[in-house]
Amino acid sequence: MIKTPYLLFLGDAPDQLAAKVAQGIKDWRPENAVGQFRMEGCKADLGLTDMSLEEAKAAGAKTLVIGVANRGGVISQAWKKVLVMALEEGFDLASGLHNLLSDEADLVAVAAACGRELHDVRVPEVDYPIANGKKRSGKRCLAVGTDCSVGKMYTALAMHREMEARGMKATFRATGQTGILITGDGVPLDAVVADFMAGSVEYISPDNDPDHWDLIEGQGSLFHVSYSGVTMALIHGGQPDALILSHEPTRDHMRGLPDYTAPSLEELRDVALTLARVANPACQVVGVSVNTQHMSEDEAVAYLAGVEERMGLPAVDPFRQGAARLVDALAAV
Amino acid sequence: MIKTPYLLFLGDAPDQLAAKVAQGIKDWRPENAVGQFRMEGCKADLGLTDMSLEEAKAAGAKTLVIGVANRGGVISQAWKKVLVMALEEGFDLASGLHNLLSDEADLVAVAAACGRELHDVRVPEVDYPIANGKKRSGKRCLAVGTDCSVGKMYTALAMHREMEARGMKATFRATGQTGILITGDGVPLDAVVADFMAGSVEYISPDNDPDHWDLIEGQGSLFHVSYSGVTMALIHGGQPDALILSHEPTRDHMRGLPDYTAPSLEELRDVALTLARVANPACQVVGVSVNTQHMSEDEAVAYLAGVEERMGLPAVDPFRQGAARLVDALAAV
């Protein structure tokens, strides 16, 4: 569990895109983002107050989050100077970088000396159990995609925000590094050892109130041959009551797999529901979330209307239209 | 890659069952089993020649394989004495124990001093790639089960033996610890990190002759919620041309999951084939392998005849009847 709120470290980000993890934190958990720390030459700006370490500390920040990609896969000496000072000022550090904070001997030594924690969110911090498949109380929703990177996390976060606004009991359960940094907790599922994948999903989504919903962050796709095992573990470990189908209609092949095309929403519905009902016979597909970012408004509206008619399910782009209709469908379960 | 042939270490096994890994090596790769090494009080006997380390060395053995479960999860001092002597005599060590040889400082030190290798087959020894899904040359067969531990490895090994006897080109590809110790090579799939599971299966089953078959060892079940992600990775990483359905008809619940019952063979066929065709549109289900060990001969024969009629596929128990009809079906692909 990463201590919140955060000071968001943007370093010397070459452009706005390099800071997309920090952007996600600011967009989805503004209450976690006390301010931003930018170094000379930084080309990203989240529109947060620029703060020194002392100012952020005084404003209550507990963790410096590296919300930016680094250049060349190396934690530079310029960054190091800030990170060491942050530890000395009493901040924990959290990072989703490929190269780990815990592999940097100087950071490890300073953290130990100062009694601070280093969180590498790509590395599991828990010894997860093997899944036991026992029925848990409370309800769970999972987005499953025709492909990777079609908006499953966005859908879950948008639904969560809508549910909170309605006063429904809901928790977003992160299963990837960005989600973990946004919320401060979760499982980096793609880094978990095979035997414990489903168990880790059970672990992050325990028994809860009967009217509480976990919105479990989806990963991969049953139809993406590189990552389908991860998706499978989410479906069985998550034992969802409700599935949302996620799709991006303009791709001509699966992400990273030039020889593969995405399945239809009907194919996804049939195989995902069959498998989900192994763990939860009551599971239903309740809606479709479409990422229409590469379509015009007219195209998007027409496409969504077509899906809705074909599938008999509410079909929305939560980015254009909000997640209200998906939440209506969930509330009816 | 573990150097063959082996001297099989049975230690102080309390009964025959404790030596089942050694038994598997002796049954399936007798050419790899030069002899057995038994300590005082050993209650297991494979019917191999009892050998001292020197005798086994003279007979050509290269690796001492710990083919036995240890008591209480500790490598005892009595064992240690033999293992250290074996390293000094020039043997590598290989083990499938939960507690690792490489965690024993004395064994690590002696192995380094003697230039010998320690193989813990529960630990991946390769940095596997992420699966790329590219079509590979050669053919592949995978057994998929209604449950775990229904005879998938046995089926693949029996088919492999039959194919070798017929002079067909075939390789058994191990994906679990017993399979790895039997053949000396493979991937301990349940210990691979999630993102690399499918890639590890691609890795162990590379391009091959057009008329060569890889018999990939199955794991878990798409319907077993604890391990279904591992099975999924085998189906997509293996890109099988042929599936064998494996079943044990007498279980009243899924292994380790008292609240779950096994699917029908038809359910397994439909979902496994749908998913397999994502990676290989030409994939077919070619036969059914039934573990009838808890049935009488009459019951078994009647059950198999019923399955064969229902499914329109050859249905055999390879232990009772051999794998010839499954291999016939494969040869017809």
PDB file of N, CA, C and O in Angstrom, chain A residues 130-134 189-195 197-198 222-230 232-233 236-237 239 257 259-260 271 274-275 278-279, chain B residues 130-134 189-195 197-198 222-230 232-233 236-237 239 257 259-260 271 274-275 278-279:
ATOM      1  N   ILE A 130      -2.670 -19.576  -3.880  1.00  0.00           N
ATOM      2  CA  ILE A 130      -3.320 -20.215  -5.031  1.00  0.00           C
ATOM      3  C   ILE A 130      -4.825 -20.005  -4.883  1.00  0.00           C
ATOM      4  O   ILE A 130      -5.363 -20.068  -3.775  1.00  0.00           O
ATOM      5  N   ALA A 131      -5.497 -19.717  -5.972  1.00  0.00           N
ATOM      6  CA  ALA A 131      -6.942 -19.432  -5.908  1.00  0.00           C
ATOM      7  C   ALA A 131      -7.697 -20.631  -5.354  1.00  0.00           C
ATOM      8  O   ALA A 131      -7.396 -21.776  -5.700  1.00  0.00           O
ATOM      9  N   ASN A 132      -8.686 -20.342  -4.492  1.00  0.00           N
ATOM     10  CA  ASN A 132      -9.498 -21.436  -3.954  1.00  0.00           C
ATOM     11  C   ASN A 132     -10.905 -21.477  -4.557  1.00  0.00           C
ATOM     12  O   ASN A 132     -11.671 -22.404  -4.293  1.00  0.00           O
ATOM     13  N   GLY A 133     -11.252 -20.479  -5.349  1.00  0.00           N
ATOM     14  CA  GLY A 133     -12.531 -20.509  -6.060  1.00  0.00           C
ATOM     15  C   GLY A 133     -13.763 -20.354  -5.192  1.00  0.00           C
ATOM     16  O   GLY A 133     -14.886 -20.453  -5.688  1.00  0.00           O
ATOM     17  N   LYS A 134     -13.585 -20.112  -3.888  1.00  0.00           N
ATOM     18  CA  LYS A 134     -14.759 -20.000  -3.010  1.00  0.00           C
ATOM     19  C   LYS A 134     -15.558 -18.746  -3.341  1.00  0.00           C
ATOM     20  O   LYS A 134     -14.993 -17.682  -3.588  1.00  0.00           O
ATOM     21  N   LEU A 189      -0.437  -7.691 -12.075  1.00  0.00           N
ATOM     22  CA  LEU A 189      -0.775  -9.075 -12.435  1.00  0.00           C
ATOM     23  C   LEU A 189       0.169  -9.667 -13.465  1.00  0.00           C
ATOM     24  O   LEU A 189       0.486 -10.858 -13.407  1.00  0.00           O
ATOM     25  N   ASP A 190       0.651  -8.840 -14.398  1.00  0.00           N
ATOM     26  CA  ASP A 190       1.511  -9.411 -15.437  1.00  0.00           C
ATOM     27  C   ASP A 190       2.870  -9.842 -14.891  1.00  0.00           C
ATOM     28  O   ASP A 190       3.620 -10.521 -15.583  1.00  0.00           O
ATOM     29  N   ALA A 191       3.175  -9.471 -13.650  1.00  0.00           N
ATOM     30  CA  ALA A 191       4.452  -9.857 -13.041  1.00  0.00           C
ATOM     31  C   ALA A 191       4.297 -10.961 -12.002  1.00  0.00           C
ATOM     32  O   ALA A 191       5.270 -11.364 -11.372  1.00  0.00           O
ATOM     33  N   VAL A 192       3.083 -11.468 -11.838  1.00  0.00           N
ATOM     34  CA  VAL A 192       2.846 -12.530 -10.856  1.00  0.00           C
ATOM     35  C   VAL A 192       3.182 -13.883 -11.484  1.00  0.00           C
ATOM     36  O   VAL A 192       2.955 -14.103 -12.674  1.00  0.00           O
ATOM     37  N   VAL A 193       3.717 -14.794 -10.689  1.00  0.00           N
ATOM     38  CA  VAL A 193       4.039 -16.144 -11.168  1.00  0.00           C
ATOM     39  C   VAL A 193       2.739 -16.898 -11.486  1.00  0.00           C
ATOM     40  O   VAL A 193       1.745 -16.789 -10.766  1.00  0.00           O
ATOM     41  N   ALA A 194       2.788 -17.652 -12.594  1.00  0.00           N
ATOM     42  CA  ALA A 194       1.602 -18.272 -13.186  1.00  0.00           C
ATOM     43  C   ALA A 194       0.658 -18.916 -12.171  1.00  0.00           C
ATOM     44  O   ALA A 194      -0.545 -18.666 -12.186  1.00  0.00           O
ATOM     45  N   ASP A 195       1.179 -19.735 -11.285  1.00  0.00           N
ATOM     46  CA  ASP A 195       0.334 -20.489 -10.359  1.00  0.00           C
ATOM     47  C   ASP A 195      -0.477 -19.598  -9.422  1.00  0.00           C
ATOM     48  O   ASP A 195      -1.446 -20.060  -8.837  1.00  0.00           O
ATOM     49  N   MET A 197      -1.642 -16.348 -10.183  1.00  0.00           N
ATOM     50  CA  MET A 197      -2.367 -15.245 -10.836  1.00  0.00           C
ATOM     51  C   MET A 197      -3.806 -15.139 -10.338  1.00  0.00           C
ATOM     52  O   MET A 197      -4.234 -14.079  -9.863  1.00  0.00           O
ATOM     53  N   ALA A 198      -4.557 -16.214 -10.470  1.00  0.00           N
ATOM     54  CA  ALA A 198      -5.975 -16.156 -10.072  1.00  0.00           C
ATOM     55  C   ALA A 198      -6.083 -15.888  -8.573  1.00  0.00           C
ATOM     56  O   ALA A 198      -6.971 -15.153  -8.124  1.00  0.00           O
ATOM     57  N   LEU A 222      -8.786 -12.395 -24.024  1.00  0.00           N
ATOM     58  CA  LEU A 222      -8.814 -13.841 -24.289  1.00  0.00           C
ATOM     59  C   LEU A 222      -8.385 -14.156 -25.714  1.00  0.00           C
ATOM     60  O   LEU A 222      -8.005 -15.281 -26.016  1.00  0.00           O
ATOM     61  N   PHE A 223      -8.441 -13.155 -26.593  1.00  0.00           N
ATOM     62  CA  PHE A 223      -8.108 -13.371 -28.000  1.00  0.00           C
ATOM     63  C   PHE A 223      -6.726 -12.836 -28.349  1.00  0.00           C
ATOM     64  O   PHE A 223      -6.361 -12.811 -29.510  1.00  0.00           O
ATOM     65  N   HIS A 224      -5.962 -12.370 -27.358  1.00  0.00           N
ATOM     66  CA  HIS A 224      -4.603 -11.896 -27.613  1.00  0.00           C
ATOM     67  C   HIS A 224      -3.633 -12.974 -27.130  1.00  0.00           C
ATOM     68  O   HIS A 224      -3.476 -13.186 -25.929  1.00  0.00           O
ATOM     69  N   VAL A 225      -2.985 -13.653 -28.087  1.00  0.00           N
ATOM     70  CA  VAL A 225      -2.240 -14.857 -27.734  1.00  0.00           C
ATOM     71  C   VAL A 225      -1.075 -14.603 -26.778  1.00  0.00           C
ATOM     72  O   VAL A 225      -0.636 -15.512 -26.089  1.00  0.00           O
ATOM     73  N   SER A 226      -0.560 -13.377 -26.713  1.00  0.00           N
ATOM     74  CA  SER A 226       0.560 -13.124 -25.804  1.00  0.00           C
ATOM     75  C   SER A 226       0.115 -13.064 -24.347  1.00  0.00           C
ATOM     76  O   SER A 226       0.872 -13.433 -23.450  1.00  0.00           O
ATOM     77  N   TYR A 227      -1.099 -12.580 -24.104  1.00  0.00           N
ATOM     78  CA  TYR A 227      -1.512 -12.256 -22.731  1.00  0.00           C
ATOM     79  C   TYR A 227      -2.812 -12.918 -22.285  1.00  0.00           C
ATOM     80  O   TYR A 227      -3.336 -12.590 -21.214  1.00  0.00           O
ATOM     81  N   SER A 228      -3.350 -13.822 -23.082  1.00  0.00           N
ATOM     82  CA  SER A 228      -4.675 -14.376 -22.785  1.00  0.00           C
ATOM     83  C   SER A 228      -4.715 -15.104 -21.445  1.00  0.00           C
ATOM     84  O   SER A 228      -5.760 -15.151 -20.790  1.00  0.00           O
ATOM     85  N   GLY A 229      -3.575 -15.670 -21.023  1.00  0.00           N
ATOM     86  CA  GLY A 229      -3.553 -16.362 -19.739  1.00  0.00           C
ATOM     87  C   GLY A 229      -3.815 -15.424 -18.572  1.00  0.00           C
ATOM     88  O   GLY A 229      -4.429 -15.803 -17.570  1.00  0.00           O
ATOM     89  N   VAL A 230      -3.354 -14.191 -18.708  1.00  0.00           N
ATOM     90  CA  VAL A 230      -3.582 -13.188 -17.665  1.00  0.00           C
ATOM     91  C   VAL A 230      -5.073 -12.844 -17.600  1.00  0.00           C
ATOM     92  O   VAL A 230      -5.669 -12.757 -16.519  1.00  0.00           O
ATOM     93  N   MET A 232      -7.521 -14.750 -18.544  1.00  0.00           N
ATOM     94  CA  MET A 232      -8.216 -15.928 -18.016  1.00  0.00           C
ATOM     95  C   MET A 232      -8.193 -15.931 -16.486  1.00  0.00           C
ATOM     96  O   MET A 232      -9.199 -16.215 -15.831  1.00  0.00           O
ATOM     97  N   ALA A 233      -7.036 -15.612 -15.918  1.00  0.00           N
ATOM     98  CA  ALA A 233      -6.911 -15.583 -14.457  1.00  0.00           C
ATOM     99  C   ALA A 233      -7.795 -14.507 -13.839  1.00  0.00           C
ATOM    100  O   ALA A 233      -8.337 -14.684 -12.741  1.00  0.00           O
ATOM    101  N   HIS A 236     -11.434 -15.911 -13.845  1.00  0.00           N
ATOM    102  CA  HIS A 236     -11.705 -16.940 -12.837  1.00  0.00           C
ATOM    103  C   HIS A 236     -11.402 -16.471 -11.418  1.00  0.00           C
ATOM    104  O   HIS A 236     -12.131 -16.792 -10.491  1.00  0.00           O
ATOM    105  N   GLY A 237     -10.319 -15.703 -11.241  1.00  0.00           N
ATOM    106  CA  GLY A 237     -10.042 -15.184  -9.907  1.00  0.00           C
ATOM    107  C   GLY A 237     -11.028 -14.092  -9.504  1.00  0.00           C
ATOM    108  O   GLY A 237     -11.387 -13.962  -8.339  1.00  0.00           O
ATOM    109  N   GLN A 239     -14.164 -13.875 -10.447  1.00  0.00           N
ATOM    110  CA  GLN A 239     -15.540 -14.410 -10.416  1.00  0.00           C
ATOM    111  C   GLN A 239     -16.591 -13.304 -10.592  1.00  0.00           C
ATOM    112  O   GLN A 239     -17.515 -13.152  -9.789  1.00  0.00           O
ATOM    113  N   LEU A 257       0.419  -7.803 -32.908  1.00  0.00           N
ATOM    114  CA  LEU A 257       0.288  -9.085 -33.626  1.00  0.00           C
ATOM    115  C   LEU A 257      -0.261  -8.825 -35.031  1.00  0.00           C
ATOM    116  O   LEU A 257      -1.461  -8.929 -35.281  1.00  0.00           O
ATOM    117  N   ASP A 259      -0.519 -10.436 -37.649  1.00  0.00           N
ATOM    118  CA  ASP A 259      -1.231 -11.501 -38.363  1.00  0.00           C
ATOM    119  C   ASP A 259      -2.589 -11.829 -37.750  1.00  0.00           C
ATOM    120  O   ASP A 259      -3.267 -12.756 -38.200  1.00  0.00           O
ATOM    121  N   TYR A 260      -2.980 -11.095 -36.713  1.00  0.00           N
ATOM    122  CA  TYR A 260      -4.216 -11.430 -36.001  1.00  0.00           C
ATOM    123  C   TYR A 260      -5.205 -10.282 -36.098  1.00  0.00           C
ATOM    124  O   TYR A 260      -4.830  -9.122 -35.945  1.00  0.00           O
ATOM    125  N   VAL A 271     -17.485 -16.511 -25.574  1.00  0.00           N
ATOM    126  CA  VAL A 271     -16.420 -17.277 -24.916  1.00  0.00           C
ATOM    127  C   VAL A 271     -16.143 -16.721 -23.516  1.00  0.00           C
ATOM    128  O   VAL A 271     -15.931 -17.493 -22.567  1.00  0.00           O
ATOM    129  N   THR A 274     -19.043 -17.918 -21.198  1.00  0.00           N
ATOM    130  CA  THR A 274     -18.920 -19.352 -20.912  1.00  0.00           C
ATOM    131  C   THR A 274     -17.879 -19.587 -19.826  1.00  0.00           C
ATOM    132  O   THR A 274     -18.115 -20.337 -18.864  1.00  0.00           O
ATOM    133  N   LEU A 275     -16.731 -18.934 -19.955  1.00  0.00           N
ATOM    134  CA  LEU A 275     -15.654 -19.147 -18.984  1.00  0.00           C
ATOM    135  C   LEU A 275     -15.967 -18.483 -17.648  1.00  0.00           C
ATOM    136  O   LEU A 275     -15.667 -19.033 -16.586  1.00  0.00           O
ATOM    137  N   VAL A 278     -18.076 -20.504 -15.230  1.00  0.00           N
ATOM    138  CA  VAL A 278     -17.421 -21.576 -14.466  1.00  0.00           C
ATOM    139  C   VAL A 278     -17.258 -21.131 -13.014  1.00  0.00           C
ATOM    140  O   VAL A 278     -17.549 -21.879 -12.080  1.00  0.00           O
ATOM    141  N   ALA A 279     -16.813 -19.891 -12.827  1.00  0.00           N
ATOM    142  CA  ALA A 279     -16.574 -19.385 -11.471  1.00  0.00           C
ATOM    143  C   ALA A 279     -17.812 -18.752 -10.865  1.00  0.00           C
ATOM    144  O   ALA A 279     -17.951 -18.717  -9.642  1.00  0.00           O
TER     145      ALA A 279
ATOM    146  N   ILE B 130       8.174 -12.555 -24.684  1.00  0.00           N
ATOM    147  CA  ILE B 130       6.723 -12.428 -24.804  1.00  0.00           C
ATOM    148  C   ILE B 130       6.314 -13.102 -26.113  1.00  0.00           C
ATOM    149  O   ILE B 130       7.006 -12.990 -27.121  1.00  0.00           O
ATOM    150  N   ALA B 131       5.208 -13.829 -26.082  1.00  0.00           N
ATOM    151  CA  ALA B 131       4.776 -14.568 -27.279  1.00  0.00           C
ATOM    152  C   ALA B 131       4.531 -13.608 -28.439  1.00  0.00           C
ATOM    153  O   ALA B 131       3.971 -12.532 -28.256  1.00  0.00           O
ATOM    154  N   ASN B 132       4.948 -14.032 -29.643  1.00  0.00           N
ATOM    155  CA  ASN B 132       4.708 -13.191 -30.825  1.00  0.00           C
ATOM    156  C   ASN B 132       3.611 -13.754 -31.724  1.00  0.00           C
ATOM    157  O   ASN B 132       3.213 -13.116 -32.698  1.00  0.00           O
ATOM    158  N   GLY B 133       3.139 -14.968 -31.435  1.00  0.00           N
ATOM    159  CA  GLY B 133       2.004 -15.519 -32.176  1.00  0.00           C
ATOM    160  C   GLY B 133       2.297 -15.904 -33.610  1.00  0.00           C
ATOM    161  O   GLY B 133       1.395 -16.295 -34.343  1.00  0.00           O
ATOM    162  N   LYS B 134       3.570 -15.792 -34.040  1.00  0.00           N
ATOM    163  CA  LYS B 134       3.879 -16.111 -35.444  1.00  0.00           C
ATOM    164  C   LYS B 134       3.701 -17.607 -35.707  1.00  0.00           C
ATOM    165  O   LYS B 134       4.083 -18.444 -34.886  1.00  0.00           O
ATOM    166  N   LEU B 189       6.178 -24.372 -16.338  1.00  0.00           N
ATOM    167  CA  LEU B 189       5.262 -23.294 -16.731  1.00  0.00           C
ATOM    168  C   LEU B 189       4.569 -22.641 -15.550  1.00  0.00           C
ATOM    169  O   LEU B 189       4.335 -21.429 -15.557  1.00  0.00           O
ATOM    170  N   ASP B 190       4.259 -23.436 -14.513  1.00  0.00           N
ATOM    171  CA  ASP B 190       3.534 -22.838 -13.391  1.00  0.00           C
ATOM    172  C   ASP B 190       4.398 -21.862 -12.597  1.00  0.00           C
ATOM    173  O   ASP B 190       3.889 -21.127 -11.760  1.00  0.00           O
ATOM    174  N   ALA B 191       5.704 -21.836 -12.865  1.00  0.00           N
ATOM    175  CA  ALA B 191       6.605 -20.921 -12.157  1.00  0.00           C
ATOM    176  C   ALA B 191       7.043 -19.744 -13.028  1.00  0.00           C
ATOM    177  O   ALA B 191       7.839 -18.919 -12.598  1.00  0.00           O
ATOM    178  N   VAL B 192       6.529 -19.665 -14.240  1.00  0.00           N
ATOM    179  CA  VAL B 192       6.903 -18.573 -15.140  1.00  0.00           C
ATOM    180  C   VAL B 192       6.045 -17.342 -14.822  1.00  0.00           C
ATOM    181  O   VAL B 192       4.872 -17.464 -14.485  1.00  0.00           O
ATOM    182  N   VAL B 193       6.637 -16.167 -14.951  1.00  0.00           N
ATOM    183  CA  VAL B 193       5.903 -14.918 -14.719  1.00  0.00           C
ATOM    184  C   VAL B 193       4.845 -14.728 -15.816  1.00  0.00           C
ATOM    185  O   VAL B 193       5.086 -15.012 -16.994  1.00  0.00           O
ATOM    186  N   ALA B 194       3.667 -14.248 -15.391  1.00  0.00           N
ATOM    187  CA  ALA B 194       2.470 -14.206 -16.236  1.00  0.00           C
ATOM    188  C   ALA B 194       2.732 -13.728 -17.666  1.00  0.00           C
ATOM    189  O   ALA B 194       2.323 -14.373 -18.629  1.00  0.00           O
ATOM    190  N   ASP B 195       3.410 -12.614 -17.824  1.00  0.00           N
ATOM    191  CA  ASP B 195       3.592 -12.026 -19.141  1.00  0.00           C
ATOM    192  C   ASP B 195       4.364 -12.919 -20.109  1.00  0.00           C
ATOM    193  O   ASP B 195       4.312 -12.691 -21.313  1.00  0.00           O
ATOM    194  N   MET B 197       4.350 -16.474 -20.068  1.00  0.00           N
ATOM    195  CA  MET B 197       3.880 -17.862 -20.140  1.00  0.00           C
ATOM    196  C   MET B 197       3.756 -18.352 -21.586  1.00  0.00           C
ATOM    197  O   MET B 197       4.352 -19.368 -21.963  1.00  0.00           O
ATOM    198  N   ALA B 198       2.971 -17.644 -22.376  1.00  0.00           N
ATOM    199  CA  ALA B 198       2.756 -18.101 -23.754  1.00  0.00           C
ATOM    200  C   ALA B 198       4.074 -18.077 -24.526  1.00  0.00           C
ATOM    201  O   ALA B 198       4.345 -18.965 -25.338  1.00  0.00           O
ATOM    202  N   LEU B 222      -8.935 -25.374 -18.547  1.00  0.00           N
ATOM    203  CA  LEU B 222      -9.663 -24.109 -18.741  1.00  0.00           C
ATOM    204  C   LEU B 222     -10.803 -23.963 -17.743  1.00  0.00           C
ATOM    205  O   LEU B 222     -11.281 -22.861 -17.505  1.00  0.00           O
ATOM    206  N   PHE B 223     -11.240 -25.080 -17.167  1.00  0.00           N
ATOM    207  CA  PHE B 223     -12.372 -25.061 -16.239  1.00  0.00           C
ATOM    208  C   PHE B 223     -11.922 -25.149 -14.780  1.00  0.00           C
ATOM    209  O   PHE B 223     -12.751 -25.283 -13.893  1.00  0.00           O
ATOM    210  N   HIS B 224     -10.621 -25.122 -14.521  1.00  0.00           N
ATOM    211  CA  HIS B 224     -10.119 -25.143 -13.146  1.00  0.00           C
ATOM    212  C   HIS B 224      -9.690 -23.730 -12.781  1.00  0.00           C
ATOM    213  O   HIS B 224      -8.680 -23.237 -13.287  1.00  0.00           O
ATOM    214  N   VAL B 225     -10.457 -23.083 -11.895  1.00  0.00           N
ATOM    215  CA  VAL B 225     -10.269 -21.649 -11.684  1.00  0.00           C
ATOM    216  C   VAL B 225      -8.896 -21.290 -11.110  1.00  0.00           C
ATOM    217  O   VAL B 225      -8.450 -20.159 -11.257  1.00  0.00           O
ATOM    218  N   SER B 226      -8.220 -22.228 -10.462  1.00  0.00           N
ATOM    219  CA  SER B 226      -6.908 -21.898  -9.902  1.00  0.00           C
ATOM    220  C   SER B 226      -5.834 -21.795 -10.981  1.00  0.00           C
ATOM    221  O   SER B 226      -4.892 -21.010 -10.852  1.00  0.00           O
ATOM    222  N   TYR B 227      -5.955 -22.608 -12.036  1.00  0.00           N
ATOM    223  CA  TYR B 227      -4.847 -22.758 -12.986  1.00  0.00           C
ATOM    224  C   TYR B 227      -5.224 -22.505 -14.444  1.00  0.00           C
ATOM    225  O   TYR B 227      -4.425 -22.754 -15.350  1.00  0.00           O
ATOM    226  N   SER B 228      -6.429 -22.024 -14.684  1.00  0.00           N
ATOM    227  CA  SER B 228      -6.900 -21.900 -16.069  1.00  0.00           C
ATOM    228  C   SER B 228      -6.031 -20.967 -16.903  1.00  0.00           C
ATOM    229  O   SER B 228      -5.909 -21.155 -18.119  1.00  0.00           O
ATOM    230  N   GLY B 229      -5.398 -19.985 -16.257  1.00  0.00           N
ATOM    231  CA  GLY B 229      -4.541 -19.071 -17.011  1.00  0.00           C
ATOM    232  C   GLY B 229      -3.336 -19.783 -17.609  1.00  0.00           C
ATOM    233  O   GLY B 229      -2.869 -19.435 -18.696  1.00  0.00           O
ATOM    234  N   VAL B 230      -2.842 -20.786 -16.900  1.00  0.00           N
ATOM    235  CA  VAL B 230      -1.709 -21.570 -17.397  1.00  0.00           C
ATOM    236  C   VAL B 230      -2.144 -22.382 -18.623  1.00  0.00           C
ATOM    237  O   VAL B 230      -1.441 -22.437 -19.640  1.00  0.00           O
ATOM    238  N   MET B 232      -4.588 -21.664 -20.636  1.00  0.00           N
ATOM    239  CA  MET B 232      -4.825 -20.701 -21.725  1.00  0.00           C
ATOM    240  C   MET B 232      -3.520 -20.380 -22.451  1.00  0.00           C
ATOM    241  O   MET B 232      -3.474 -20.329 -23.682  1.00  0.00           O
ATOM    242  N   ALA B 233      -2.456 -20.166 -21.678  1.00  0.00           N
ATOM    243  CA  ALA B 233      -1.157 -19.841 -22.284  1.00  0.00           C
ATOM    244  C   ALA B 233      -0.628 -21.009 -23.117  1.00  0.00           C
ATOM    245  O   ALA B 233       0.024 -20.802 -24.148  1.00  0.00           O
ATOM    246  N   HIS B 236      -2.581 -20.962 -26.484  1.00  0.00           N
ATOM    247  CA  HIS B 236      -2.188 -19.906 -27.420  1.00  0.00           C
ATOM    248  C   HIS B 236      -0.701 -19.941 -27.757  1.00  0.00           C
ATOM    249  O   HIS B 236      -0.323 -19.703 -28.890  1.00  0.00           O
ATOM    250  N   GLY B 237       0.152 -20.242 -26.780  1.00  0.00           N
ATOM    251  CA  GLY B 237       1.578 -20.357 -27.082  1.00  0.00           C
ATOM    252  C   GLY B 237       1.879 -21.608 -27.898  1.00  0.00           C
ATOM    253  O   GLY B 237       2.766 -21.614 -28.742  1.00  0.00           O
ATOM    254  N   GLN B 239      -0.122 -23.069 -30.050  1.00  0.00           N
ATOM    255  CA  GLN B 239      -0.829 -23.040 -31.348  1.00  0.00           C
ATOM    256  C   GLN B 239      -1.038 -24.452 -31.923  1.00  0.00           C
ATOM    257  O   GLN B 239      -0.679 -24.740 -33.069  1.00  0.00           O
ATOM    258  N   LEU B 257     -11.183 -28.285  -5.462  1.00  0.00           N
ATOM    259  CA  LEU B 257     -12.280 -27.294  -5.490  1.00  0.00           C
ATOM    260  C   LEU B 257     -13.609 -28.006  -5.211  1.00  0.00           C
ATOM    261  O   LEU B 257     -14.346 -28.365  -6.133  1.00  0.00           O
ATOM    262  N   ASP B 259     -16.492 -27.152  -4.478  1.00  0.00           N
ATOM    263  CA  ASP B 259     -17.746 -26.564  -4.962  1.00  0.00           C
ATOM    264  C   ASP B 259     -17.881 -26.595  -6.485  1.00  0.00           C
ATOM    265  O   ASP B 259     -18.850 -26.062  -7.030  1.00  0.00           O
ATOM    266  N   TYR B 260     -16.922 -27.187  -7.162  1.00  0.00           N
ATOM    267  CA  TYR B 260     -16.928 -27.150  -8.630  1.00  0.00           C
ATOM    268  C   TYR B 260     -17.020 -28.562  -9.194  1.00  0.00           C
ATOM    269  O   TYR B 260     -16.331 -29.463  -8.726  1.00  0.00           O
ATOM    270  N   VAL B 271     -15.202 -24.880 -26.009  1.00  0.00           N
ATOM    271  CA  VAL B 271     -14.473 -23.682 -25.589  1.00  0.00           C
ATOM    272  C   VAL B 271     -12.988 -23.802 -25.924  1.00  0.00           C
ATOM    273  O   VAL B 271     -12.358 -22.824 -26.367  1.00  0.00           O
ATOM    274  N   THR B 274     -12.590 -23.222 -29.757  1.00  0.00           N
ATOM    275  CA  THR B 274     -12.793 -21.807 -30.087  1.00  0.00           C
ATOM    276  C   THR B 274     -11.527 -21.009 -29.790  1.00  0.00           C
ATOM    277  O   THR B 274     -11.063 -20.207 -30.608  1.00  0.00           O
ATOM    278  N   LEU B 275     -10.948 -21.247 -28.616  1.00  0.00           N
ATOM    279  CA  LEU B 275      -9.762 -20.483 -28.222  1.00  0.00           C
ATOM    280  C   LEU B 275      -8.530 -20.928 -29.002  1.00  0.00           C
ATOM    281  O   LEU B 275      -7.690 -20.105 -29.379  1.00  0.00           O
ATOM    282  N   VAL B 278      -8.020 -19.297 -32.385  1.00  0.00           N
ATOM    283  CA  VAL B 278      -7.476 -17.933 -32.421  1.00  0.00           C
ATOM    284  C   VAL B 278      -6.025 -17.987 -32.911  1.00  0.00           C
ATOM    285  O   VAL B 278      -5.611 -17.203 -33.762  1.00  0.00           O
ATOM    286  N   ALA B 279      -5.265 -18.932 -32.365  1.00  0.00           N
ATOM    287  CA  ALA B 279      -3.844 -19.034 -32.718  1.00  0.00           C
ATOM    288  C   ALA B 279      -3.616 -19.908 -33.942  1.00  0.00           C
ATOM    289  O   ALA B 279      -2.621 -19.743 -34.648  1.00  0.00           O
TER     290      ALA B 279
END
